[in-house]
Structures are given as C-alpha cells and as structure tokens.
Amino acid sequence: MFETLILMLDATMRVSTPLIFAALAGLFSERAGIVDIGLEGKILGSAFAAAAAAAIFGSAWIGLGFGILASVALAMIHGFACITHRGDHIVSGVAINTIVAGLTVTLSMYWFSMGGQTPTLSGDARFLSITLPFANALADVPVIGLIYSELLSGHNILVYLAFAMVPVTSWIIYKTRFGLRLRAVGENPHAVDTAGISVAFLRYRALIICGILCGIAGAYLSTAHNAGFLKDMSAGKGYMALAALIFGKWRPVPVLLACLLFGFLDAVAIRMQGVVIPGIGEVPVQAIEVLPYVLTVLLLAGFIGKAIGPKAVGRPYVKERA
C-alpha cells in the first residue's frame, strides 16, 4: 500500500510539472493586470517548437531554447494586442489558442510528413531522468529508501526546476522592487504611472516571464514527459493552470498545491484504468480521464469560495492626460 502511494506521488510530480510552470506564468501575467487565456496556445506552440528543434539539432537544450522563443513570441503578440492596442484580453488569448492549434499541425505535416507529429526523440534530444546521489544504495532501506529513491530521485531536471521556481517566484513577487511594482500595476496602474513608472513596460516584462515559463512547460511535454510532439498534446493544461491560479488565489504556494491536486487526480486516473471496483465493475477509461476536468469546472463554479483577483486585471489602461 505504501509503495503504491509513493508511486502515485511520483507520477503526481511528473504530471504536475507543466501545470506548475503554466500556473506561475499566469501568476506573473495576471499580477500585472493581463488576463492570459492564451497559456494553452503558448504551451502547445512551445511543445512543437521544442520537439521540432530537438529532432533537427539532436539536443534537448536547443529544443528548450526554441520552445521558449516560440512562447515568448506568442506572449509578445498577446501584449501587442492587449497592452499597445488595448484590445480584449479574452479574445486575444482565444485567437492565439486557435491559431496555434492549427499552425502546429500544419507545420509538422509540412516539415516532417508524419500526420501532425514530429519524429520520435531519443538520447540527447530528450531530457533524461537524473539519479540522485546514493539513491541506489538507499533503495532497500525501509520507508526512507523508497521515498528517496522512488519519489525524490529519478526525475529529469525540468521537474526539479518547476518546484524550485515556486520559492523563486514567491521571492520575486513579495521581496523585490520589480515584484512590488508588478503587484501595484495589477491593482492600480494609474498610481504606478503617477510615480513615473511605465505601465506598458512593466506589463511587457511580466509577459516575457510568462512566455519563458510557458515555453519550459511546453518543452517539458514534448522533450521530457513524452518523446516528441503530438497533435493537441497540451490537452487543456493551460486552462487547468488558470483554474489552479484562481484556486490558489494568485499566491505561489497555494497555486503549487492546486497544481499538485490536479496532478494527483490525473495520476489516479492513469492508475485506475482497467481496475475492477466491487459492485461497480470496471470503470470506463473515459470516466476516469475526465475527473481532473470535472474538478476544474467545479472549482471555477465557486465551490472554493470567492476568489478576488487583482483589481485592474483584464482592464485596458488609458493614460490620463494632464
């Protein structure tokens, strides 16, 4: 029983990683006052760019770089529409998601002729798991050995980076001058402008950070968690990250816990496939796979209590004239 729990928690860490990156990306964006429905599109676009570059150059790190570049480019398009031209944030985000969903498949078919997929990655083209020191030696030690060798060891570097980004994000948001200004611009951009600070520049910087984190999330999906790009492989993770962001009320640690909750449900869904439950029988795979998405809808429907976001989020900023 204990071993099964450890294995499920191990799977939870792997499944939660892209959610953590994407949710933290959304945190930077929304703390600056920009609604980013386009998280889904950035994850998918970066997943394709990372897999394509890794397949061509044979390096997962080059793939990660291209994935980040693709995601930041999409973030800048969103910023150009919402910040520079004060467009509707939701419309811009949905447009990015729609365009990327079609463009990734079209480009992969044109470049690789594999039905919307990229070639299977192997060797240096993937981020491989890392065995921590003494993991093999401690594997037979009761309890502690299993936790260290199975739960903590054996993940790739992006998994560890995702969890490390939570305290880093918390420090940036709450302990730095940039974080103070970021929170201020999401609450009262007029006050920030009055202080002589560029609202647009702050928001663009927040979107660049958002793009970088989404780029890592997408690269993880295609070059670490999987061995290549598949059509629509983001599978709603951008929307689930937004739900986790709201569930966590725009604070890094609660957002992490929300992502782990979604990841645990996803791990349970994978584990329960084909399991026969007494009195019910074998639960349909579709019913199990839909569990995380059902929880997302329930949370967003208000079962978590009222979550109040930054006051200026989603509102176009118009500079007051003297």
CSV table of C-alpha atoms in Angstrom, one decimal:
chain,number,residue,atom,x,y,z
A,1,MET,CA,0.0,0.0,0.0
A,2,PHE,CA,2.8,2.4,0.9
A,3,GLU,CA,4.7,1.6,-2.2
A,4,THR,CA,1.6,2.2,-4.3
A,5,LEU,CA,1.1,5.6,-2.7
A,6,ILE,CA,4.8,6.6,-3.3
A,7,LEU,CA,4.4,5.5,-7.0
A,8,MET,CA,1.3,7.7,-7.3
A,9,LEU,CA,3.0,10.7,-5.7
A,10,ASP,CA,5.9,10.1,-8.1
A,11,ALA,CA,3.5,10.2,-11.0
A,12,THR,CA,1.9,13.3,-9.5
A,13,MET,CA,5.2,15.2,-9.6
A,14,ARG,CA,5.7,14.4,-13.2
A,15,VAL,CA,2.2,15.2,-14.3
A,16,SER,CA,2.1,18.4,-12.2
A,17,THR,CA,5.2,19.9,-13.7
A,18,PRO,CA,3.7,21.6,-16.8
A,19,LEU,CA,0.8,22.8,-14.7
A,20,ILE,CA,3.2,24.4,-12.2
A,21,PHE,CA,5.2,26.2,-14.9
A,22,ALA,CA,2.0,27.4,-16.6
A,23,ALA,CA,0.2,28.5,-13.4
A,24,LEU,CA,3.3,30.5,-12.3
A,25,ALA,CA,3.4,32.0,-15.8
A,26,GLY,CA,-0.3,33.0,-15.4
A,27,LEU,CA,0.5,34.4,-12.0
A,28,PHE,CA,3.1,36.9,-13.4
A,29,SER,CA,0.7,37.8,-16.2
A,30,GLU,CA,-2.4,38.4,-14.1
A,31,ARG,CA,-0.5,40.1,-11.2
A,32,ALA,CA,0.4,42.7,-13.9
A,33,GLY,CA,-3.2,43.0,-14.9
A,34,ILE,CA,-3.1,40.9,-18.1
A,35,VAL,CA,-5.6,38.0,-18.4
A,36,ASP,CA,-3.9,35.2,-20.3
A,37,ILE,CA,-6.3,32.6,-21.7
A,38,GLY,CA,-3.5,32.0,-24.2
A,39,LEU,CA,-1.5,29.9,-21.8
A,40,GLU,CA,-2.8,26.8,-23.6
A,41,GLY,CA,-1.6,28.1,-27.0
A,42,LYS,CA,1.8,29.0,-25.7
A,43,ILE,CA,2.3,25.6,-24.1
A,44,LEU,CA,1.2,23.9,-27.4
A,45,GLY,CA,3.3,26.2,-29.6
A,46,SER,CA,6.4,25.7,-27.5
A,47,ALA,CA,5.9,22.0,-27.3
A,48,PHE,CA,6.0,21.8,-31.1
A,49,ALA,CA,9.0,24.2,-31.4
A,50,ALA,CA,11.0,22.3,-28.8
A,51,ALA,CA,10.3,18.9,-30.3
A,52,ALA,CA,11.0,20.1,-33.9
A,53,ALA,CA,14.3,21.8,-32.9
A,54,ALA,CA,15.3,18.8,-30.8
A,55,ALA,CA,14.6,16.4,-33.7
A,56,ILE,CA,16.6,18.6,-36.1
A,57,PHE,CA,19.6,19.5,-33.9
A,58,GLY,CA,19.6,16.4,-31.7
A,59,SER,CA,19.8,18.5,-28.5
A,60,ALA,CA,17.1,18.8,-25.8
A,61,TRP,CA,18.6,22.1,-24.7
A,62,ILE,CA,18.4,23.6,-28.1
A,63,GLY,CA,14.8,22.4,-28.3
A,64,LEU,CA,14.2,24.1,-24.9
A,65,GLY,CA,15.6,27.4,-26.3
A,66,PHE,CA,13.4,27.3,-29.4
A,67,GLY,CA,10.4,26.4,-27.3
A,68,ILE,CA,11.0,29.4,-25.1
A,69,LEU,CA,11.5,31.7,-28.1
A,70,ALA,CA,8.2,30.5,-29.6
A,71,SER,CA,6.3,31.0,-26.4
A,72,VAL,CA,7.8,34.5,-25.8
A,73,ALA,CA,6.9,35.5,-29.4
A,74,LEU,CA,3.3,34.5,-28.7
A,75,ALA,CA,3.3,36.4,-25.4
A,76,MET,CA,4.5,39.5,-27.3
A,77,ILE,CA,1.7,39.1,-29.8
A,78,HIS,CA,-0.7,39.0,-26.9
A,79,GLY,CA,0.9,42.0,-25.3
A,80,PHE,CA,0.8,44.0,-28.6
A,81,ALA,CA,-2.9,43.3,-28.8
A,82,CYS,CA,-3.8,43.9,-25.2
A,83,ILE,CA,-1.2,46.5,-24.0
A,84,THR,CA,-0.3,48.5,-27.0
A,85,HIS,CA,-3.7,48.5,-28.7
A,86,ARG,CA,-5.8,47.9,-25.6
A,87,GLY,CA,-7.6,45.0,-27.1
A,88,ASP,CA,-9.8,42.5,-25.3
A,89,HIS,CA,-7.6,40.1,-23.4
A,90,ILE,CA,-10.0,37.1,-23.7
A,91,VAL,CA,-10.4,37.5,-27.5
A,92,SER,CA,-6.7,37.8,-28.0
A,93,GLY,CA,-6.0,34.7,-25.9
A,94,VAL,CA,-8.6,32.6,-27.6
A,95,ALA,CA,-7.3,33.7,-31.0
A,96,ILE,CA,-3.8,32.6,-30.1
A,97,ASN,CA,-5.0,29.2,-28.9
A,98,THR,CA,-7.0,28.7,-32.1
A,99,ILE,CA,-4.2,29.8,-34.4
A,100,VAL,CA,-1.5,27.7,-32.7
A,101,ALA,CA,-3.7,24.6,-32.6
A,102,GLY,CA,-4.0,24.7,-36.4
A,103,LEU,CA,-0.5,26.0,-37.2
A,104,THR,CA,1.4,23.4,-35.2
A,105,VAL,CA,-0.3,20.5,-37.1
A,106,THR,CA,0.1,22.2,-40.4
A,107,LEU,CA,3.9,22.9,-39.9
A,108,SER,CA,4.6,19.4,-38.6
A,109,MET,CA,2.9,17.8,-41.6
A,110,TYR,CA,4.8,20.1,-44.0
A,111,TRP,CA,8.2,19.6,-42.3
A,112,PHE,CA,8.0,16.0,-41.2
A,113,SER,CA,5.1,14.4,-43.2
A,114,MET,CA,4.2,12.3,-40.2
A,115,GLY,CA,0.5,13.1,-39.8
A,116,GLY,CA,0.9,16.1,-37.5
A,117,GLN,CA,3.7,14.5,-35.3
A,118,THR,CA,7.4,15.1,-35.0
A,119,PRO,CA,10.0,12.3,-35.2
A,120,THR,CA,10.5,10.2,-32.0
A,121,LEU,CA,13.2,11.7,-29.8
A,122,SER,CA,15.9,9.7,-28.2
A,123,GLY,CA,19.3,10.2,-26.5
A,124,ASP,CA,20.5,13.8,-26.1
A,125,ALA,CA,17.3,15.0,-27.8
A,126,ARG,CA,15.4,14.3,-24.6
A,127,PHE,CA,15.7,15.4,-21.0
A,128,LEU,CA,16.5,12.1,-19.3
A,129,SER,CA,15.9,11.2,-15.6
A,130,ILE,CA,18.6,12.1,-13.0
A,131,THR,CA,19.6,9.6,-10.3
A,132,LEU,CA,20.4,11.5,-7.1
A,133,PRO,CA,23.5,10.5,-5.1
A,134,PHE,CA,23.1,7.3,-3.0
A,135,ALA,CA,19.6,6.6,-4.4
A,136,ASN,CA,20.5,3.1,-5.4
A,137,ALA,CA,22.4,2.4,-2.2
A,138,LEU,CA,19.4,3.6,-0.1
A,139,ALA,CA,16.7,1.8,-2.2
A,140,ASP,CA,16.5,-1.1,0.2
A,141,VAL,CA,16.2,1.0,3.4
A,142,PRO,CA,12.6,0.8,4.7
A,143,VAL,CA,10.4,3.9,4.2
A,144,ILE,CA,13.2,6.5,3.8
A,145,GLY,CA,14.9,4.5,1.0
A,146,LEU,CA,11.7,4.2,-1.0
A,147,ILE,CA,10.9,7.9,-0.6
A,148,TYR,CA,14.3,9.0,-1.6
A,149,SER,CA,15.0,6.5,-4.5
A,150,GLU,CA,11.5,6.5,-6.0
A,151,LEU,CA,9.8,9.8,-5.1
A,152,LEU,CA,12.7,12.3,-5.0
A,153,SER,CA,15.2,10.6,-7.3
A,154,GLY,CA,14.7,9.7,-11.0
A,155,HIS,CA,13.1,12.8,-12.4
A,156,ASN,CA,14.5,15.0,-15.1
A,157,ILE,CA,15.9,18.4,-14.5
A,158,LEU,CA,12.8,20.3,-15.5
A,159,VAL,CA,10.7,18.6,-12.8
A,160,TYR,CA,13.2,19.9,-10.1
A,161,LEU,CA,13.2,23.3,-11.8
A,162,ALA,CA,9.4,23.5,-11.6
A,163,PHE,CA,9.4,23.0,-7.8
A,164,ALA,CA,12.4,25.3,-7.4
A,165,MET,CA,10.5,28.1,-9.3
A,166,VAL,CA,7.8,28.3,-6.6
A,167,PRO,CA,10.0,29.9,-3.9
A,168,VAL,CA,11.8,31.9,-6.5
A,169,THR,CA,8.5,33.3,-7.8
A,170,SER,CA,7.4,34.0,-4.2
A,171,TRP,CA,10.7,35.9,-3.6
A,172,ILE,CA,10.3,37.9,-6.8
A,173,ILE,CA,6.7,38.8,-6.2
A,174,TYR,CA,6.9,39.7,-2.5
A,175,LYS,CA,10.6,40.6,-1.8
A,176,THR,CA,11.8,42.6,-4.8
A,177,ARG,CA,11.2,46.1,-6.2
A,178,PHE,CA,10.1,44.5,-9.5
A,179,GLY,CA,7.5,42.4,-7.7
A,180,LEU,CA,6.2,45.4,-5.7
A,181,ARG,CA,5.7,47.3,-8.9
A,182,LEU,CA,4.2,44.3,-10.6
A,183,ARG,CA,1.6,43.9,-7.9
A,184,ALA,CA,0.9,47.6,-7.9
A,185,VAL,CA,0.4,47.8,-11.7
A,186,GLY,CA,-2.2,45.0,-11.4
A,187,GLU,CA,-4.0,46.8,-8.6
A,188,ASN,CA,-3.8,50.5,-9.6
A,189,PRO,CA,-1.9,51.3,-12.8
A,190,HIS,CA,-2.7,55.0,-12.5
A,191,ALA,CA,-0.8,55.2,-9.3
A,192,VAL,CA,2.2,53.4,-10.9
A,193,ASP,CA,2.1,55.8,-13.8
A,194,THR,CA,1.9,58.8,-11.4
A,195,ALA,CA,5.1,57.6,-9.8
A,196,GLY,CA,6.8,57.9,-13.2
A,197,ILE,CA,7.0,54.1,-13.9
A,198,SER,CA,5.9,52.9,-17.4
A,199,VAL,CA,2.9,50.7,-17.0
A,200,ALA,CA,3.3,49.2,-20.5
A,201,PHE,CA,7.0,48.3,-20.0
A,202,LEU,CA,6.2,46.6,-16.7
A,203,ARG,CA,3.4,44.6,-18.3
A,204,TYR,CA,5.6,43.6,-21.2
A,205,ARG,CA,8.3,42.3,-18.9
A,206,ALA,CA,5.7,40.3,-17.0
A,207,LEU,CA,4.5,38.8,-20.3
A,208,ILE,CA,8.1,37.9,-21.2
A,209,ILE,CA,8.5,36.0,-17.9
A,210,CYS,CA,5.1,34.4,-18.6
A,211,GLY,CA,6.4,33.3,-22.1
A,212,ILE,CA,9.6,31.9,-20.7
A,213,LEU,CA,7.7,29.7,-18.1
A,214,CYS,CA,5.1,28.5,-20.7
A,215,GLY,CA,8.0,27.7,-23.0
A,216,ILE,CA,9.6,25.5,-20.4
A,217,ALA,CA,6.2,23.8,-19.8
A,218,GLY,CA,5.7,23.0,-23.5
A,219,ALA,CA,9.3,21.8,-23.9
A,220,TYR,CA,8.8,19.5,-20.9
A,221,LEU,CA,5.7,17.9,-22.5
A,222,SER,CA,7.4,17.1,-25.8
A,223,THR,CA,11.1,16.5,-24.9
A,224,ALA,CA,10.9,15.1,-21.3
A,225,HIS,CA,7.5,13.7,-20.4
A,226,ASN,CA,7.0,12.5,-24.0
A,227,ALA,CA,9.3,11.6,-26.8
A,228,GLY,CA,8.0,14.0,-29.4
A,229,PHE,CA,5.1,16.3,-30.4
A,230,LEU,CA,1.6,15.0,-30.8
A,231,LYS,CA,-1.5,16.9,-32.0
A,232,ASP,CA,-3.2,18.9,-29.2
A,233,MET,CA,-0.8,17.3,-26.7
A,234,SER,CA,-1.3,20.2,-24.2
A,235,ALA,CA,-4.8,18.7,-23.6
A,236,GLY,CA,-6.3,21.6,-21.7
A,237,LYS,CA,-3.3,22.1,-19.3
A,238,GLY,CA,-3.3,25.8,-19.9
A,239,TYR,CA,-6.9,26.0,-18.8
A,240,MET,CA,-6.3,23.8,-15.8
A,241,ALA,CA,-3.3,26.0,-14.9
A,242,LEU,CA,-5.7,29.0,-14.9
A,243,ALA,CA,-8.1,27.1,-12.6
A,244,ALA,CA,-5.2,26.3,-10.3
A,245,LEU,CA,-4.2,30.0,-10.3
A,246,ILE,CA,-7.7,31.0,-9.3
A,247,PHE,CA,-7.9,28.2,-6.7
A,248,GLY,CA,-4.6,29.3,-5.3
A,249,LYS,CA,-5.8,33.0,-5.3
A,250,TRP,CA,-2.8,34.2,-7.2
A,251,ARG,CA,-0.3,33.2,-4.5
A,252,PRO,CA,2.6,30.9,-5.4
A,253,VAL,CA,2.4,28.2,-2.7
A,254,PRO,CA,-1.4,27.7,-2.8
A,255,VAL,CA,-1.1,27.6,-6.6
A,256,LEU,CA,1.5,24.8,-6.3
A,257,LEU,CA,-0.8,22.9,-4.0
A,258,ALA,CA,-3.7,23.3,-6.5
A,259,CYS,CA,-1.4,22.0,-9.3
A,260,LEU,CA,-0.4,19.0,-7.2
A,261,LEU,CA,-4.1,18.3,-6.6
A,262,PHE,CA,-4.9,18.3,-10.3
A,263,GLY,CA,-1.8,16.2,-10.9
A,264,PHE,CA,-2.7,13.7,-8.3
A,265,LEU,CA,-6.2,13.3,-9.8
A,266,ASP,CA,-4.5,12.7,-13.2
A,267,ALA,CA,-2.2,10.1,-11.7
A,268,VAL,CA,-5.2,8.4,-10.1
A,269,ALA,CA,-7.0,8.4,-13.4
A,270,ILE,CA,-4.0,6.7,-15.1
A,271,ARG,CA,-3.6,4.2,-12.2
A,272,MET,CA,-7.3,3.2,-12.2
A,273,GLN,CA,-7.6,2.3,-15.8
A,274,GLY,CA,-8.7,-1.3,-16.1
A,275,VAL,CA,-9.3,-1.6,-12.3
A,276,VAL,CA,-12.4,-3.5,-11.3
A,277,ILE,CA,-14.3,-1.9,-8.4
A,278,PRO,CA,-16.5,-4.4,-6.4
A,279,GLY,CA,-20.2,-3.7,-7.0
A,280,ILE,CA,-19.5,-1.4,-10.0
A,281,GLY,CA,-17.2,-3.4,-12.3
A,282,GLU,CA,-14.5,-1.9,-14.5
A,283,VAL,CA,-14.7,1.9,-14.6
A,284,PRO,CA,-14.7,3.2,-18.1
A,285,VAL,CA,-11.4,4.9,-19.1
A,286,GLN,CA,-13.3,8.0,-20.3
A,287,ALA,CA,-15.0,8.4,-17.0
A,288,ILE,CA,-11.6,8.3,-15.1
A,289,GLU,CA,-9.8,10.6,-17.5
A,290,VAL,CA,-12.5,13.3,-17.2
A,291,LEU,CA,-12.0,13.5,-13.4
A,292,PRO,CA,-9.4,16.4,-13.4
A,293,TYR,CA,-11.5,18.4,-15.8
A,294,VAL,CA,-14.7,17.9,-13.8
A,295,LEU,CA,-12.9,19.1,-10.7
A,296,THR,CA,-11.6,22.1,-12.7
A,297,VAL,CA,-15.2,23.1,-13.6
A,298,LEU,CA,-16.4,22.6,-10.0
A,299,LEU,CA,-13.7,24.8,-8.7
A,300,LEU,CA,-14.3,27.5,-11.2
A,301,ALA,CA,-18.0,27.3,-10.5
A,302,GLY,CA,-17.4,28.6,-7.0
A,303,PHE,CA,-17.0,25.6,-4.7
A,304,ILE,CA,-13.7,27.1,-3.4
A,305,GLY,CA,-15.2,30.3,-2.2
A,306,LYS,CA,-15.0,33.7,-3.8
A,307,ALA,CA,-11.6,34.4,-5.3
A,308,ILE,CA,-10.8,38.0,-5.9
A,309,GLY,CA,-8.1,38.7,-8.4
A,310,PRO,CA,-6.0,41.9,-9.0
A,311,LYS,CA,-8.4,44.8,-9.4
A,312,ALA,CA,-7.0,46.0,-12.7
A,313,VAL,CA,-6.8,42.6,-14.3
A,314,GLY,CA,-8.3,42.5,-17.8
A,315,ARG,CA,-8.9,46.3,-17.9
A,316,PRO,CA,-7.2,48.3,-20.6
A,317,TYR,CA,-5.0,51.1,-19.2
A,318,VAL,CA,-5.6,54.5,-20.7
A,319,LYS,CA,-3.0,57.1,-19.6
A,320,GLU,CA,-4.6,60.2,-18.1
A,321,ARG,CA,-3.7,63.4,-19.7
A,322,ALA,CA,-2.6,66.4,-17.7
